[in-house]
Short mmCIF file of C-alpha atoms in Angstrom, two decimals:
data_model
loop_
_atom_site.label_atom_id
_atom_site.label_comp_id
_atom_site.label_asym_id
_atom_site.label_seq_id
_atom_site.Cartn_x
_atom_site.Cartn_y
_atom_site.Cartn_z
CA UNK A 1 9.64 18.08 15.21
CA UNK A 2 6.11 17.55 13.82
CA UNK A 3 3.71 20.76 14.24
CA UNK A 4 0.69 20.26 15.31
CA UNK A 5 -2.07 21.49 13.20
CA UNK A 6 0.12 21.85 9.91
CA UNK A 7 -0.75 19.49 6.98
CA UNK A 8 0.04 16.02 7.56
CA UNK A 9 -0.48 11.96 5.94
CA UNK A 10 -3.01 10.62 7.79
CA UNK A 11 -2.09 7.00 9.41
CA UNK A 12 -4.56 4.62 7.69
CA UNK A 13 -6.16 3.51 10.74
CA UNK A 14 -7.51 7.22 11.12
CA UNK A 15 -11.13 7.39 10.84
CA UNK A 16 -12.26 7.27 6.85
CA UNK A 17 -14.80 8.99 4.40
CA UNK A 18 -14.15 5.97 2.18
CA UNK A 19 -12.33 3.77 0.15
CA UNK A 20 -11.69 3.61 -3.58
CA UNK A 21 -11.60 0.38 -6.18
CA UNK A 22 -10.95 0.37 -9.82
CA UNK A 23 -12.87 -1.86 -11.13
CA UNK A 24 -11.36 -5.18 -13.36
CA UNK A 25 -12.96 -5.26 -16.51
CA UNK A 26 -12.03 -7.27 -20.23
CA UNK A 27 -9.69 -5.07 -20.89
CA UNK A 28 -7.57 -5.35 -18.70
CA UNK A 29 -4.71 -8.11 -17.85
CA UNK A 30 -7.74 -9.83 -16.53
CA UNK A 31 -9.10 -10.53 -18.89
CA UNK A 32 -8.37 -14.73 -18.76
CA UNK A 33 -9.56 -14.59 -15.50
CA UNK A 34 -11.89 -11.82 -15.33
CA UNK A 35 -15.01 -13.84 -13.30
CA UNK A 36 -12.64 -15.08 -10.52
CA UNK A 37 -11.46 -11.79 -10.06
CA UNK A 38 -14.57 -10.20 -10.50
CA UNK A 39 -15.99 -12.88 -7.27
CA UNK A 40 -12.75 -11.21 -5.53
CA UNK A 41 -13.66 -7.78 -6.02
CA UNK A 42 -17.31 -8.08 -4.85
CA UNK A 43 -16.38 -9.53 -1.42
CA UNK A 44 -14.06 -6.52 -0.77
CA UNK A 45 -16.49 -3.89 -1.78
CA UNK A 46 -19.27 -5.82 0.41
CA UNK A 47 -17.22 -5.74 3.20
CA UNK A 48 -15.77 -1.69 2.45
CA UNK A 49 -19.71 -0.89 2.14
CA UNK A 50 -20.81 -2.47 5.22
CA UNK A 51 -18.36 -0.15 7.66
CA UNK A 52 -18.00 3.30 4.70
CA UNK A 53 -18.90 4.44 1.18
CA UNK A 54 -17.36 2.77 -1.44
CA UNK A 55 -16.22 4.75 -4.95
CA UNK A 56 -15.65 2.64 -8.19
CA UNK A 57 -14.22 3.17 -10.69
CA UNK A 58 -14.47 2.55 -14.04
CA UNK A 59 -13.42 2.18 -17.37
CA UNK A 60 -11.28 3.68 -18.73
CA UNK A 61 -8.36 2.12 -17.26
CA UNK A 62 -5.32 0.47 -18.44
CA UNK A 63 -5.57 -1.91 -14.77
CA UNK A 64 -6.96 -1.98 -11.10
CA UNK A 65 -4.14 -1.10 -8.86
CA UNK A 66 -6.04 1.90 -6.72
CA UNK A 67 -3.24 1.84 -3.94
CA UNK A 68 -0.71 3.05 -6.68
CA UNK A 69 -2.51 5.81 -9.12
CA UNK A 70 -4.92 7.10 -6.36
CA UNK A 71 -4.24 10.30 -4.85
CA UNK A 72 -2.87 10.42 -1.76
CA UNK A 73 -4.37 13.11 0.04
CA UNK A 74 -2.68 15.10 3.07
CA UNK A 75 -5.28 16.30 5.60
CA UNK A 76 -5.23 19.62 8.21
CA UNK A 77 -7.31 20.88 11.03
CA UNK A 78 -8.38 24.19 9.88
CA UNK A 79 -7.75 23.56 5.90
CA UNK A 80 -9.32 21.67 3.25
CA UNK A 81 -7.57 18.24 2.35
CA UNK A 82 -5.18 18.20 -0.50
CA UNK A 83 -5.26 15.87 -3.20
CA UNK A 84 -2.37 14.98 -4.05
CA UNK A 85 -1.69 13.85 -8.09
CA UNK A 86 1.34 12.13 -8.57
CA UNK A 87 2.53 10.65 -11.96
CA UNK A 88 1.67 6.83 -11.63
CA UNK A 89 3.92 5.43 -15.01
CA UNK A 90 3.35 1.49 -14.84
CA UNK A 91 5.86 1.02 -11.68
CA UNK A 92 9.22 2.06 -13.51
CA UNK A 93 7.83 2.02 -17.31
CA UNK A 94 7.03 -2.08 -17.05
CA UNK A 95 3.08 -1.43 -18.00
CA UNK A 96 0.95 1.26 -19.68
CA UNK A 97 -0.10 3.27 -17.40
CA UNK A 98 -1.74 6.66 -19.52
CA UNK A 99 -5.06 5.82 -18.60
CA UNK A 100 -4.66 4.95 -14.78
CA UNK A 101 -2.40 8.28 -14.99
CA UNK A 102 -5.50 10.41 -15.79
CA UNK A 103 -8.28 8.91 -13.31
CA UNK A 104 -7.60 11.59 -10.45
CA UNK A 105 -7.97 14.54 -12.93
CA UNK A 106 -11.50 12.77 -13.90
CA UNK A 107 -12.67 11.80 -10.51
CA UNK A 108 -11.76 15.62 -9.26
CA UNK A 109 -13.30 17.16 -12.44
CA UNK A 110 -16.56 15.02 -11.87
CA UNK A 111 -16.61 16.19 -8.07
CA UNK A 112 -16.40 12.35 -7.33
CA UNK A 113 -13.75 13.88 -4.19
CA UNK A 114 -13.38 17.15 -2.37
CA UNK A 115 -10.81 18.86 -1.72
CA UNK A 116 -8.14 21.14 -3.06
CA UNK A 117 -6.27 19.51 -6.23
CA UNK A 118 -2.63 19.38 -5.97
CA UNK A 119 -0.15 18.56 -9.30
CA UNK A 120 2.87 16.56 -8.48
CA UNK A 121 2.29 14.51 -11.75
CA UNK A 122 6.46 15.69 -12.54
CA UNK A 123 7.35 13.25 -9.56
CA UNK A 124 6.61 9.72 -9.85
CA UNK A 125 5.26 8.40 -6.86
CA UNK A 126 2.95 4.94 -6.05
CA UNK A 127 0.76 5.00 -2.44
CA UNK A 128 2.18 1.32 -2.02
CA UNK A 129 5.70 3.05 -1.94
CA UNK A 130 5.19 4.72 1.36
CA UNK A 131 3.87 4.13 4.93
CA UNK A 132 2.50 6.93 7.44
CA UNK A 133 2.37 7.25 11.11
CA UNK A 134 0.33 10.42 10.52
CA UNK A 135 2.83 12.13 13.15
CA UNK A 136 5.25 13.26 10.71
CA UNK A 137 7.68 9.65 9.48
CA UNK A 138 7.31 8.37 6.46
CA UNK A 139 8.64 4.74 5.83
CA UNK A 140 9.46 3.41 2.81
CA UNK A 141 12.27 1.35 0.69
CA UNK A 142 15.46 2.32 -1.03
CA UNK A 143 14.72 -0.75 -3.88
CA UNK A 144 11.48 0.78 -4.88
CA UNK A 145 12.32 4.90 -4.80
CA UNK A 146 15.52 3.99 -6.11
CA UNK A 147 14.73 1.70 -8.81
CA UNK A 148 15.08 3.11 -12.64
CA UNK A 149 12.77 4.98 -14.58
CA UNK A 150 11.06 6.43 -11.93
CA UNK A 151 13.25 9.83 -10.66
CA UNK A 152 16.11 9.52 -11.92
CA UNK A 153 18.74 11.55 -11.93
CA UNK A 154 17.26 12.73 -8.87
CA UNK A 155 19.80 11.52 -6.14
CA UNK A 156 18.50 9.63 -2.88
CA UNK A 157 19.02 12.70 -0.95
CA UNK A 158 16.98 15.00 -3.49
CA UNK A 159 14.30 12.39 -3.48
CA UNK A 160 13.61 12.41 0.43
CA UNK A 161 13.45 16.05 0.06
CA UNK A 162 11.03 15.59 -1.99
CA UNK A 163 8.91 13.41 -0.06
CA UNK A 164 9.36 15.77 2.82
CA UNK A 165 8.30 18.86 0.63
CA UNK A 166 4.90 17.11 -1.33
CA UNK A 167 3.97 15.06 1.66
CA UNK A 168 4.51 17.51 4.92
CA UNK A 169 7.02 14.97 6.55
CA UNK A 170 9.86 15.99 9.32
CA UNK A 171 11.36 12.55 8.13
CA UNK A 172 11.74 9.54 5.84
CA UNK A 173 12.64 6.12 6.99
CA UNK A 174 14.63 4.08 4.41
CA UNK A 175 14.53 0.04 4.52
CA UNK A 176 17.32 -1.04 2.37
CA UNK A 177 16.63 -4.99 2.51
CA UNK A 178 13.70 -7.63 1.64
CA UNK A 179 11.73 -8.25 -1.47
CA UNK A 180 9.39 -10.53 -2.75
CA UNK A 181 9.90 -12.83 -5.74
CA UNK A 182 6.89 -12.49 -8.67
CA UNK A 183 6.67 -8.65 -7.25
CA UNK A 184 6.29 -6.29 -10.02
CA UNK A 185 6.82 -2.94 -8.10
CA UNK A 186 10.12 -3.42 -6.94
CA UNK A 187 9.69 -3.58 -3.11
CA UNK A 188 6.78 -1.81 -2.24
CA UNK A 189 6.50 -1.59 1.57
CA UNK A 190 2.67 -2.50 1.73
CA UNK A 191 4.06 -5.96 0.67
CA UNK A 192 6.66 -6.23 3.83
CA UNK A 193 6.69 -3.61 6.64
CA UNK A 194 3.36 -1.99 8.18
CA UNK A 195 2.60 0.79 10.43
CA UNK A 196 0.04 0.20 13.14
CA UNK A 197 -0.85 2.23 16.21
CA UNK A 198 1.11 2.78 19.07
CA UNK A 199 4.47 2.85 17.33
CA UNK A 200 4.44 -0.48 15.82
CA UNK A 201 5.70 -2.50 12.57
CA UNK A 202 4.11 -5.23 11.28
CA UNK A 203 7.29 -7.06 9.08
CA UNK A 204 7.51 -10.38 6.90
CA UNK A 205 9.77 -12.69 8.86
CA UNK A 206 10.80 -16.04 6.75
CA UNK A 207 12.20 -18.55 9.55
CA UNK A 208 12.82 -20.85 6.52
CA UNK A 209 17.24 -21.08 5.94
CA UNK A 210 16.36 -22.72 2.40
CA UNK A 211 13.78 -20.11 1.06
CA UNK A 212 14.77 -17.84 -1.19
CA UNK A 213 13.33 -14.26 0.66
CA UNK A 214 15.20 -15.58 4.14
CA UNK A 215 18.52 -13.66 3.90
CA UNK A 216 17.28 -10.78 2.65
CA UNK A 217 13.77 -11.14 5.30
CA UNK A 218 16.66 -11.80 8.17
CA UNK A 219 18.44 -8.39 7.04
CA UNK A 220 15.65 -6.35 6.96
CA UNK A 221 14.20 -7.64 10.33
CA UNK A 222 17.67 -6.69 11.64
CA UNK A 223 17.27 -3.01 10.35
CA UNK A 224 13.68 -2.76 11.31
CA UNK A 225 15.28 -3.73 15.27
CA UNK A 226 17.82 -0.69 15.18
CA UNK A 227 15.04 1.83 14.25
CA UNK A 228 13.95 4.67 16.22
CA UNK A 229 10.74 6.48 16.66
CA UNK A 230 11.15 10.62 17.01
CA UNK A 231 11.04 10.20 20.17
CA UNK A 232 13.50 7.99 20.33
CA UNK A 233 11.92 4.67 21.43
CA UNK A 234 12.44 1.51 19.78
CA UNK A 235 9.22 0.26 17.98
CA UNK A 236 7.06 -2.61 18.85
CA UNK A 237 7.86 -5.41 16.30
CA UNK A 238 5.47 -7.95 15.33
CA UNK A 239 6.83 -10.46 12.79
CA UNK A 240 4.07 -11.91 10.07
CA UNK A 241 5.06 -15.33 8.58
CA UNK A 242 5.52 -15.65 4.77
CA UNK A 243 3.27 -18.05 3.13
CA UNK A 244 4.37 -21.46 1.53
CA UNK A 245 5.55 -20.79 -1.86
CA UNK A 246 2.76 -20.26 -4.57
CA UNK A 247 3.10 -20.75 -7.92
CA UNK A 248 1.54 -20.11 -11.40
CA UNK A 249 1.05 -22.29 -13.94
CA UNK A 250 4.28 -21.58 -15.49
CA UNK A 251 5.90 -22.19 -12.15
CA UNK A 252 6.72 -18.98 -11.40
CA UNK A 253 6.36 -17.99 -7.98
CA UNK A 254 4.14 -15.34 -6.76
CA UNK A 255 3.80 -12.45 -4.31
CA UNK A 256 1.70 -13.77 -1.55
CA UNK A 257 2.15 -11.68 2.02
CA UNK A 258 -0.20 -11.02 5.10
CA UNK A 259 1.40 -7.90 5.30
CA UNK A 260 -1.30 -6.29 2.49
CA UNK A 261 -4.12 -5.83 4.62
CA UNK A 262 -6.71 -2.97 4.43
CA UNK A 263 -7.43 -0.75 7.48
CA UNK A 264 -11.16 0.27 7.23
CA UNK A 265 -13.41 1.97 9.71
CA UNK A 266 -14.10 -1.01 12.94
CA UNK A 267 -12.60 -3.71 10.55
CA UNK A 268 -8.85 -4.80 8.79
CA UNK A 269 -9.64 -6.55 5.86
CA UNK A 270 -6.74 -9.35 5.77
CA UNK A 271 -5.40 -11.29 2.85
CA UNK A 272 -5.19 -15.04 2.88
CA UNK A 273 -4.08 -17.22 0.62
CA UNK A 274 -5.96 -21.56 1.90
CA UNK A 275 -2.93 -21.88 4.03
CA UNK A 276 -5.10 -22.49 7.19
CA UNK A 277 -2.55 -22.38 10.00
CA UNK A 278 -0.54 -19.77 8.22
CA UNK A 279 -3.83 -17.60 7.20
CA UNK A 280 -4.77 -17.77 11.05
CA UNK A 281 -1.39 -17.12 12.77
CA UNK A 282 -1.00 -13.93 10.27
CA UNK A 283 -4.23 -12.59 11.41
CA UNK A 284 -4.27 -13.30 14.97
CA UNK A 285 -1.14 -11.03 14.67
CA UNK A 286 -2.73 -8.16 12.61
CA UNK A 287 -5.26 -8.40 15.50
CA UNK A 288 -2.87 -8.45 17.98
CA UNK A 289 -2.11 -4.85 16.36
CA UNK A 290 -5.40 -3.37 16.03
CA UNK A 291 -7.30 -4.29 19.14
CA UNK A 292 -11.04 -3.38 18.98
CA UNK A 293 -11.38 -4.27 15.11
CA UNK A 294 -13.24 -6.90 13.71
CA UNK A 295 -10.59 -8.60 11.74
CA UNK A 296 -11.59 -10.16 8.37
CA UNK A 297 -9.96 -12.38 5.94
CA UNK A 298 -10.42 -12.47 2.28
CA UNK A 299 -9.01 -15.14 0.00
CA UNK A 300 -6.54 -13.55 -2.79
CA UNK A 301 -5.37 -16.40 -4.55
CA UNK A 302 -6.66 -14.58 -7.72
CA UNK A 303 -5.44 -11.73 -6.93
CA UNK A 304 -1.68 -12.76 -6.60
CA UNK A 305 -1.79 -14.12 -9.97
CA UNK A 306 -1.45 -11.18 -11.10
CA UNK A 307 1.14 -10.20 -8.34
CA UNK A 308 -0.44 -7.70 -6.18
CA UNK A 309 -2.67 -8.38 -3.08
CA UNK A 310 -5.93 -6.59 -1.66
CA UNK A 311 -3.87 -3.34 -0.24
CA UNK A 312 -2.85 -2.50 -3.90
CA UNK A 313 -6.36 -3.09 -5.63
CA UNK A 314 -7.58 -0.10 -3.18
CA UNK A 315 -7.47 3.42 -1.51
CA UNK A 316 -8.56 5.08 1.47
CA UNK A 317 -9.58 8.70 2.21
CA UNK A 318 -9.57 10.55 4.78
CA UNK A 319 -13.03 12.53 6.39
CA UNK A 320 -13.81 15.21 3.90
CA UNK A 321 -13.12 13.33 0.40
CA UNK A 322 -15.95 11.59 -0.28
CA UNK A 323 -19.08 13.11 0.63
#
């Protein structure tokens, strides 16, 4: 059972010192369309800065992806927070990653965060990976902390102890179905399932029997129906709809999801993707699951060309980080 005052993973809707972006700059992948992205990256940090303080960074970095080389930082009542370093290695080896890998260490050193500085860079670990209800459960999916070159030969088993250990859990929640096509970091769960308050999942439901994602959408919605809270309660569901396919210009078809939204301070910041009736449905329904917050969308069109969404390009932290 969770204890009370121990350290824990905040939820993200917990109140926030502020959120982190890594800046896109030439050298990155980019690069071809660095002033789109750039006009992308300036409407999220406008709308971070008007509810918390924003931290940038800079070069150098080998990309952008905050959500996944970020610390994630445990929090507790009478302690300072823990910053938690984990090794961040390009999502399985598929990208340099060396200079995203040594941000934290830089940030810390400059005193750009508070707290106490915590190396887990022998684990490999991504924030997108994992989901908290800041009450002890940690969801997240077998296809992602299973996939190779990230643990291995660590076993599934030794892995959730793992998790349990570094991140203060009582338990981890696996979801063994549902991916998206064009996604580079094998399933992470900030692409499908969300947590939101009072015990409920935000999921990517494709109603479509001719679309690729729908069998494997169908058997994860079944899964996410037989789960159980700690106290033993079924959880609220609320199904997102997938977008129309997307393609690039080689025809390949990318990433796009509502699920990648951004808690902030008052405000979700929402991805969408000029899919009126399907941008509106999705975020009536993140609404639906954060009452009281203004609800914001952002266009990402840019951003899914390069197969993440506006949950990976950032970070949160808890009260305490960022003075």
């Amino acid at each position: 059972m969770f204890i009370q005052n121990a350290y824990r993973l905040p939820a993200e809707w917990e109140p926030q010192s502020g959120v982190q972006l890594t800046w896109p700059h030439a050298h990155t992948d980019w690069a071809p369309m660095l002033r789109e992205v750039t006009a992308t990256y300036e409407e999220m940090a406008r709308q971070i800065r008007q509810r918390e303080p924003l931290l940038v960074v800079g070069p150098p970095t080998n990309d952008t992806w905050a959500r996944d080389h970020a610390f994630i930082t445990l929090t507790a009542d009478d302690a300072p927070p823990r910053l938690l370093d984990f090794c961040f290695n390009g999502w399985g080896e598929k990208f340099p990653a060396e200079l995203d890998n040594a941000i934290n260490r830089r940030l810390y050193d400059d005193g750009s965060v508070s707290g106490e500085y915590v190396d887990h860079l022998d684990f490999v670990l991504e924030g997108g990976a994992i989901e908290s209800d800041g009450r002890g459960t940690i969801f997240t999916t077998s296809c992602c902390l299973l996939a190779p070159h990230r643990n291995q030969p660590l076993s599934k088993a030794q892995i959730e102890q793992r998790l349990k250990e570094y991140l203060c859990a009582d338990r981890v929640v696996w979801i063994d179905h549902g991916h998206l096509t064009g996604d580079d970091t094998d399933g992470h769960i900030d692409t499908l399932v969300r947590i939101a308050p009072n015990d409920t999942l935000l999921y990517i439901r494709c109603d479509d029997p001719d679309d690729e994602h729908y069998a494997g959408l169908q058997l994860m919605e079944e899964q996410l129906r037989s789960f159980r809270t700690i106290d033993g309660q079924p959880y609220r569901l609320l199904p997102l709809p997938l977008p129309r396919p997307i393609y690039d210009e080689e025809g390949q078809r990318l990433p796009a999801t509502h699920a990648n939204f951004l808690v902030l301070n008052g405000a979700v910041l929402c991805p969408t993707y000029s899919q009126p009736d399907v941008d509106a449905a999705a975020l009536r329904i993140i609404g639906q699951a954060f009452p009281g917050r203004k609800i914001v969308g952002i266009d990402c069109q840019t951003l899914i060309r390069q197969h993440g969404s506006l949950h990976c390009c950032t970070m949160q932290f808890p009260l305490g980080i960022i003075k």
